[in-house]
Coordinates of C-alpha atoms (C1' of nucleotides) in Angstrom, one line a residue:
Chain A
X1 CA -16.9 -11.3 -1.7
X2 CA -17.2 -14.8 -1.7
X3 CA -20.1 -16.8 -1.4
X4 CA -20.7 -20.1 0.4
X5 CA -22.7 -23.2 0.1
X6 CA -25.8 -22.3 0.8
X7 CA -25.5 -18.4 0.1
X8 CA -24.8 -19.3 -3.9
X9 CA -28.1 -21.9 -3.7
X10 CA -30.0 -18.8 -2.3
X11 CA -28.3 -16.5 -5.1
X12 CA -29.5 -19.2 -7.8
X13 CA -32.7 -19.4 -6.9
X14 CA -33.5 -16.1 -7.1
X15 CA -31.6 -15.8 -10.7
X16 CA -33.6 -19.1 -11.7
X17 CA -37.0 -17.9 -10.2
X18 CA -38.5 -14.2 -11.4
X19 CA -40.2 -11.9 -9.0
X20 CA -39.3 -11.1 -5.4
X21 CA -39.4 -13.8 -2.8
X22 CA -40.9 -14.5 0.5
X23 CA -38.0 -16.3 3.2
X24 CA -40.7 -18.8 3.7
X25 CA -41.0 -19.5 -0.7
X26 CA -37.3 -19.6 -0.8
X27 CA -37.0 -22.2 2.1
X28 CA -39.5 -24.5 0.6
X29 CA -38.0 -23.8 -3.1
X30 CA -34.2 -25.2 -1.4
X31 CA -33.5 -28.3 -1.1
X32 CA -32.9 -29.7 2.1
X33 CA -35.1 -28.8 5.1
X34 CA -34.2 -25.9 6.7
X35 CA -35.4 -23.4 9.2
X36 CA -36.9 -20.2 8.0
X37 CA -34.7 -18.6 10.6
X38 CA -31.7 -19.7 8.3
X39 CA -32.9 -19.0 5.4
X40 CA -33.3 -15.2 7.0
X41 CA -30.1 -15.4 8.3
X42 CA -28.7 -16.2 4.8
X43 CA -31.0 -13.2 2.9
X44 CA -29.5 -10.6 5.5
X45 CA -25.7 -11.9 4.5
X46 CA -26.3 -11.5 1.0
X47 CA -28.1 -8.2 1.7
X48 CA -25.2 -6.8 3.6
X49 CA -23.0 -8.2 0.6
X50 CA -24.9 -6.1 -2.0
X51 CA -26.5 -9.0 -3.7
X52 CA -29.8 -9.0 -2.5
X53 CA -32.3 -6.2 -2.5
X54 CA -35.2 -6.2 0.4
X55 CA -38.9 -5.0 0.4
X56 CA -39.4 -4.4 3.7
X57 CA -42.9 -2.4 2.8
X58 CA -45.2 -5.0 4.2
X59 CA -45.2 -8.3 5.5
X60 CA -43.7 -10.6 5.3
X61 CA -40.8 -9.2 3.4
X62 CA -39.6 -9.2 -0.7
X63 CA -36.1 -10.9 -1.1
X64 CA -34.7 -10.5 -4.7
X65 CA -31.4 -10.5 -6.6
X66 CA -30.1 -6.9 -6.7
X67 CA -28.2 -7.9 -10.1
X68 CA -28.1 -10.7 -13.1
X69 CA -26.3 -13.6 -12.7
X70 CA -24.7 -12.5 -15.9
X71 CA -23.8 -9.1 -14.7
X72 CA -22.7 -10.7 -11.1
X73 CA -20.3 -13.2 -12.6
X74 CA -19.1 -10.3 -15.2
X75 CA -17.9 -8.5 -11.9
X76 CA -16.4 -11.8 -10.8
X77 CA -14.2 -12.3 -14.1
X78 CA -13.2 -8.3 -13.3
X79 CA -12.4 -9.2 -9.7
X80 CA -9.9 -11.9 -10.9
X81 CA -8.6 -10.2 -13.6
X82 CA -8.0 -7.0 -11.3
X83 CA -5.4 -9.1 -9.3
X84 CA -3.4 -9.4 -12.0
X85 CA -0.5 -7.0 -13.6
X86 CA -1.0 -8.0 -17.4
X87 CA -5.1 -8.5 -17.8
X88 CA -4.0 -8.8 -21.5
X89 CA -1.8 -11.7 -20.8
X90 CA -4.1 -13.5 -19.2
X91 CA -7.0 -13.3 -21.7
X92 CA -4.2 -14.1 -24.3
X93 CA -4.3 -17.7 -22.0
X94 CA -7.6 -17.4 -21.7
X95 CA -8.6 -17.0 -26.1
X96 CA -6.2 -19.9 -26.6
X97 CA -7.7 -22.0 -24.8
X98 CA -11.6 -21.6 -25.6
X99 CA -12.9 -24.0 -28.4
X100 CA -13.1 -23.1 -31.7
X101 CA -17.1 -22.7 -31.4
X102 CA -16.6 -20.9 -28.9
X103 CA -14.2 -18.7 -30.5
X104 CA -16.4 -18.1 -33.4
X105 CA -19.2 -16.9 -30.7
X106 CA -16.7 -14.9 -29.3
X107 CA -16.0 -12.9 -32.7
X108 CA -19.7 -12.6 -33.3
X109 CA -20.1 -10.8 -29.8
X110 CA -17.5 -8.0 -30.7
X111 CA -19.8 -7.6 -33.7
X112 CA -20.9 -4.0 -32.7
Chain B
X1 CA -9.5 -22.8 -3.9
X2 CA -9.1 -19.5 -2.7
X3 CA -5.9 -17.7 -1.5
X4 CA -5.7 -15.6 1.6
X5 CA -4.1 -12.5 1.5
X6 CA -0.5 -13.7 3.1
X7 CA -1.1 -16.8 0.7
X8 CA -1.4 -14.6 -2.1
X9 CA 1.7 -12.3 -1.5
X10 CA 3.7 -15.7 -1.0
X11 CA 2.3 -16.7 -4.6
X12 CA 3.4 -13.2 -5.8
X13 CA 6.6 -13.4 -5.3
X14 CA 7.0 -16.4 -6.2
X15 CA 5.5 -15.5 -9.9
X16 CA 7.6 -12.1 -9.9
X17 CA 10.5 -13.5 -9.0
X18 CA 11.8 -16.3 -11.1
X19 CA 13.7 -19.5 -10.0
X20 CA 12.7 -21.4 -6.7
X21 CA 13.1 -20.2 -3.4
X22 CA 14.1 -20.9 0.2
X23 CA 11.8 -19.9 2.9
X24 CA 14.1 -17.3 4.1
X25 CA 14.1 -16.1 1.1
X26 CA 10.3 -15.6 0.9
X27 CA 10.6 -13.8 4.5
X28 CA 13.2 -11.7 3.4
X29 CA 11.7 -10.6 0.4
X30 CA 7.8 -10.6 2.1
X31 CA 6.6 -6.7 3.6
X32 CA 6.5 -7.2 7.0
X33 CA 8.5 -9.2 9.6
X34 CA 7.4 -12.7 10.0
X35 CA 8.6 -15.4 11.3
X36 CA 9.9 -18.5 9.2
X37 CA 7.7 -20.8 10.7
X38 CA 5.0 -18.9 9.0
X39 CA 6.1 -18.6 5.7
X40 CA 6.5 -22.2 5.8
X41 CA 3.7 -22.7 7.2
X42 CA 2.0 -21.3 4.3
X43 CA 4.6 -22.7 1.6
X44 CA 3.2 -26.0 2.7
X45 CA -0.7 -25.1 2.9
X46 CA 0.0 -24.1 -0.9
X47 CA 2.2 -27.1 -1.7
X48 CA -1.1 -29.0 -0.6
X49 CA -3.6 -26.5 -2.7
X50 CA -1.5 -27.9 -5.8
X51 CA 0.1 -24.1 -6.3
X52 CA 3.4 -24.3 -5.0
X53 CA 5.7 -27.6 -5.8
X54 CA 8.4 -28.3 -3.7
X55 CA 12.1 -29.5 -4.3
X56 CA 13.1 -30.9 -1.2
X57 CA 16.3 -32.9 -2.2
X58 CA 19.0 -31.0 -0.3
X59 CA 18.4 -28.3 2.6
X60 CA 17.0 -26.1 2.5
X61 CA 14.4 -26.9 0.7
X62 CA 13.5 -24.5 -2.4
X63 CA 9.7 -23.8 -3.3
X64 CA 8.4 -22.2 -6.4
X65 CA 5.4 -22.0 -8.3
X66 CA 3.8 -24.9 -10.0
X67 CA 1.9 -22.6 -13.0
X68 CA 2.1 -19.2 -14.0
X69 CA 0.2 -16.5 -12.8
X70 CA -1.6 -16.5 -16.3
X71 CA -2.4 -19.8 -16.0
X72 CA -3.3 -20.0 -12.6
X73 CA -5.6 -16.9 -13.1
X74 CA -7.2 -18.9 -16.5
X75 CA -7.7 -21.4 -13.8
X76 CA -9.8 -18.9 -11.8
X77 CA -11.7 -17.8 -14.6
X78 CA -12.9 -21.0 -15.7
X79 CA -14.2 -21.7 -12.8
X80 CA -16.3 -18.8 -12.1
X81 CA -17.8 -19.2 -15.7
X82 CA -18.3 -22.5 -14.6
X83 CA -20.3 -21.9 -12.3
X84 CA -23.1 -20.4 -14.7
X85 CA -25.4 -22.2 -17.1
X86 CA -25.0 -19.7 -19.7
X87 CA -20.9 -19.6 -20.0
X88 CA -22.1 -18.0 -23.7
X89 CA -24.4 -15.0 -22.2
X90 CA -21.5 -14.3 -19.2
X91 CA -19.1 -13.7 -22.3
X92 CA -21.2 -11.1 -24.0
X93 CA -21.8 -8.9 -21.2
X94 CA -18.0 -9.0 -20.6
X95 CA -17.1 -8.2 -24.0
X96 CA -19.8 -5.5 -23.9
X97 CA -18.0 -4.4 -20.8
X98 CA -14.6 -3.8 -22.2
X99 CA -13.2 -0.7 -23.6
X100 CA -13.0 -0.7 -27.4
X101 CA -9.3 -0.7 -27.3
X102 CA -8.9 -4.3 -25.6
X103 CA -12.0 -5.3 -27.9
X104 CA -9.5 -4.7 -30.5
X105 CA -6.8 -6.4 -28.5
X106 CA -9.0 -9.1 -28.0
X107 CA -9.9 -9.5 -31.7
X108 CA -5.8 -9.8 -32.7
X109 CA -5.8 -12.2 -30.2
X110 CA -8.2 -14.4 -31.9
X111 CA -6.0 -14.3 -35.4
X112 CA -4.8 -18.2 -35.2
Chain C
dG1 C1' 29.6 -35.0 19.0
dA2 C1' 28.3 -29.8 19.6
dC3 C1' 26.3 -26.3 17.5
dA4 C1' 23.7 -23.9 13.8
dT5 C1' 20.1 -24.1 10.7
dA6 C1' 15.9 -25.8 8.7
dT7 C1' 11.6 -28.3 8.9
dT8 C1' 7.6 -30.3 11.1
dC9 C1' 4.1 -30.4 14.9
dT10 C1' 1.0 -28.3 17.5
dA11 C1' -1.7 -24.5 18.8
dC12 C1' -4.5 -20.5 19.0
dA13 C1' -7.1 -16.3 17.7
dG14 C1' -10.2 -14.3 14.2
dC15 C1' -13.4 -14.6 10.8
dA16 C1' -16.9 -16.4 7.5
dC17 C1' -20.6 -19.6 7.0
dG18 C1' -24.3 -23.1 8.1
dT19 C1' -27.4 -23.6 11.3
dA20 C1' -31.1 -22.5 14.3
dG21 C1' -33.5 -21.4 19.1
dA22 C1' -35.2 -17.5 21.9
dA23 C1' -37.0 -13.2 22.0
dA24 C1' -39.3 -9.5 20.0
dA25 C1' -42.3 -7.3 16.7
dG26 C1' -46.3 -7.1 14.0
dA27 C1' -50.8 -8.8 12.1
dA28 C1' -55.5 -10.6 12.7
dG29 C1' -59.6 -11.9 14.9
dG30 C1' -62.7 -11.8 18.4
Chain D
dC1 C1' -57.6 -4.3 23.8
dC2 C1' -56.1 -9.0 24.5
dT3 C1' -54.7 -13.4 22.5
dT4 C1' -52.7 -16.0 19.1
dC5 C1' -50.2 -16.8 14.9
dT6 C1' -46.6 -15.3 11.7
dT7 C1' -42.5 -13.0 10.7
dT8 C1' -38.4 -10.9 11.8
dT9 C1' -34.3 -10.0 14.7
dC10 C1' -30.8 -11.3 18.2
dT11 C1' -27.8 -14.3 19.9
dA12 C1' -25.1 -18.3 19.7
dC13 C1' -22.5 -22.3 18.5
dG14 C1' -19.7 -25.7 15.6
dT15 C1' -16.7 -26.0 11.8
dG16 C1' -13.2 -24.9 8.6
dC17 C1' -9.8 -21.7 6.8
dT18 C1' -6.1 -18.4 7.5
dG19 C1' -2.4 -15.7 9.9
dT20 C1' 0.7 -16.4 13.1
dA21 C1' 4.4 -18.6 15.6
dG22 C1' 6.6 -21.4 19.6
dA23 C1' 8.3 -26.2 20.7
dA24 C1' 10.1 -30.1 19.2
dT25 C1' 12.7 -32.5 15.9
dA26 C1' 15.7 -33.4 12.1
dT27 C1' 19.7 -32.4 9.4
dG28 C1' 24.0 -30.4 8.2
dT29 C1' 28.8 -28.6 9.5
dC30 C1' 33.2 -28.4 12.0

DNA sequence: GACATATTCTACAGCACGTAGAAAAGAAGG
DNA sequence: CCTTCTTTTCTACGTGCTGTAGAATATGTC
């Protein structure tokens, strides 16, 4: 699922900011001036989507990320390489075209 | 730039099959029965997303791809991991994601 | 030039997203 | 309990993208 504009600014804030969120906090954290009302509208989306979890216990409600960014973005890379017939061809492309650094990180990580 | 589903049949063909292609050719090959006008339609929308190039010297005019599907899905990768400030971290849960089999594929791809 | 074929223009419906007002629901204080 | 403030839900609209294709136009063939 695909997110827009303002969905993905919602989604980094709560990555870049711990601890469940208020609609009001995340409005005044965005840039921009927005209504609250958007800012709801925008938290129910990305609940619907899966990616954002909701305290509804008391009031006002708890917004916060139901996953990582890391883990999100892992599911991303799997969503793009799932629409493809050779995966292993395309990380081939992929290896060959990281830096050398980069590379050398990448050998670390399968360390285990 | 992302690719609707009758945009993304269009580009699979045009990856499986090799050699450009006339628009009638597309519908002919494409599930379904449309009409030319739409296949052109979208042969031009992805002439102007940079994914389809165009040889329009004598009629009809034959389309093919402008990058492989490997490529192209590099492309897509990138981007996502773009979209992160830790490119590094997104990498390490990915690798800690895959099965020990590609692991080892991924190490012998890393032998240059 | 008449006819067949191919391409471009124009158009529309559906959907996702940004945006927010109006209405409803809940809390808080007197 | 009644009023008032805050919060949430409903409803709505404009925009842009995509699937879809007819109408109009251009090009090739005989």
């Amino acid at each position: 699922m695909a997110l827009g504009d303002l969905e993905r600014s919602v989604m980094d804030l709560l990555w870049d900011r711990p601890g469940p969120h208020t609609a009001n906090e995340v409005r005044d954290t965005l840039a921009g001036d927005l209504a609250v009302t958007t800012v709801l509208t925008v938290l129910s989306r990305l609940e619907k989507k899966g990616l954002v979890q909701r305290d509804g216990g008391r009031r006002p409600h708890r917004y916060g990320a139901v996953s990582s960014r890391e883990d999100h973005t892992v599911g991303l890379l799997n969503e793009v390489l799932g629409s493809v017939p050779d995966r292993q061809a395309v990380l081939a492309r992929f290896l060959g075209g990281i830096g050398p650094d980069e590379a050398a990180a990448v050998r670390r990580l399968l360390e285990d």
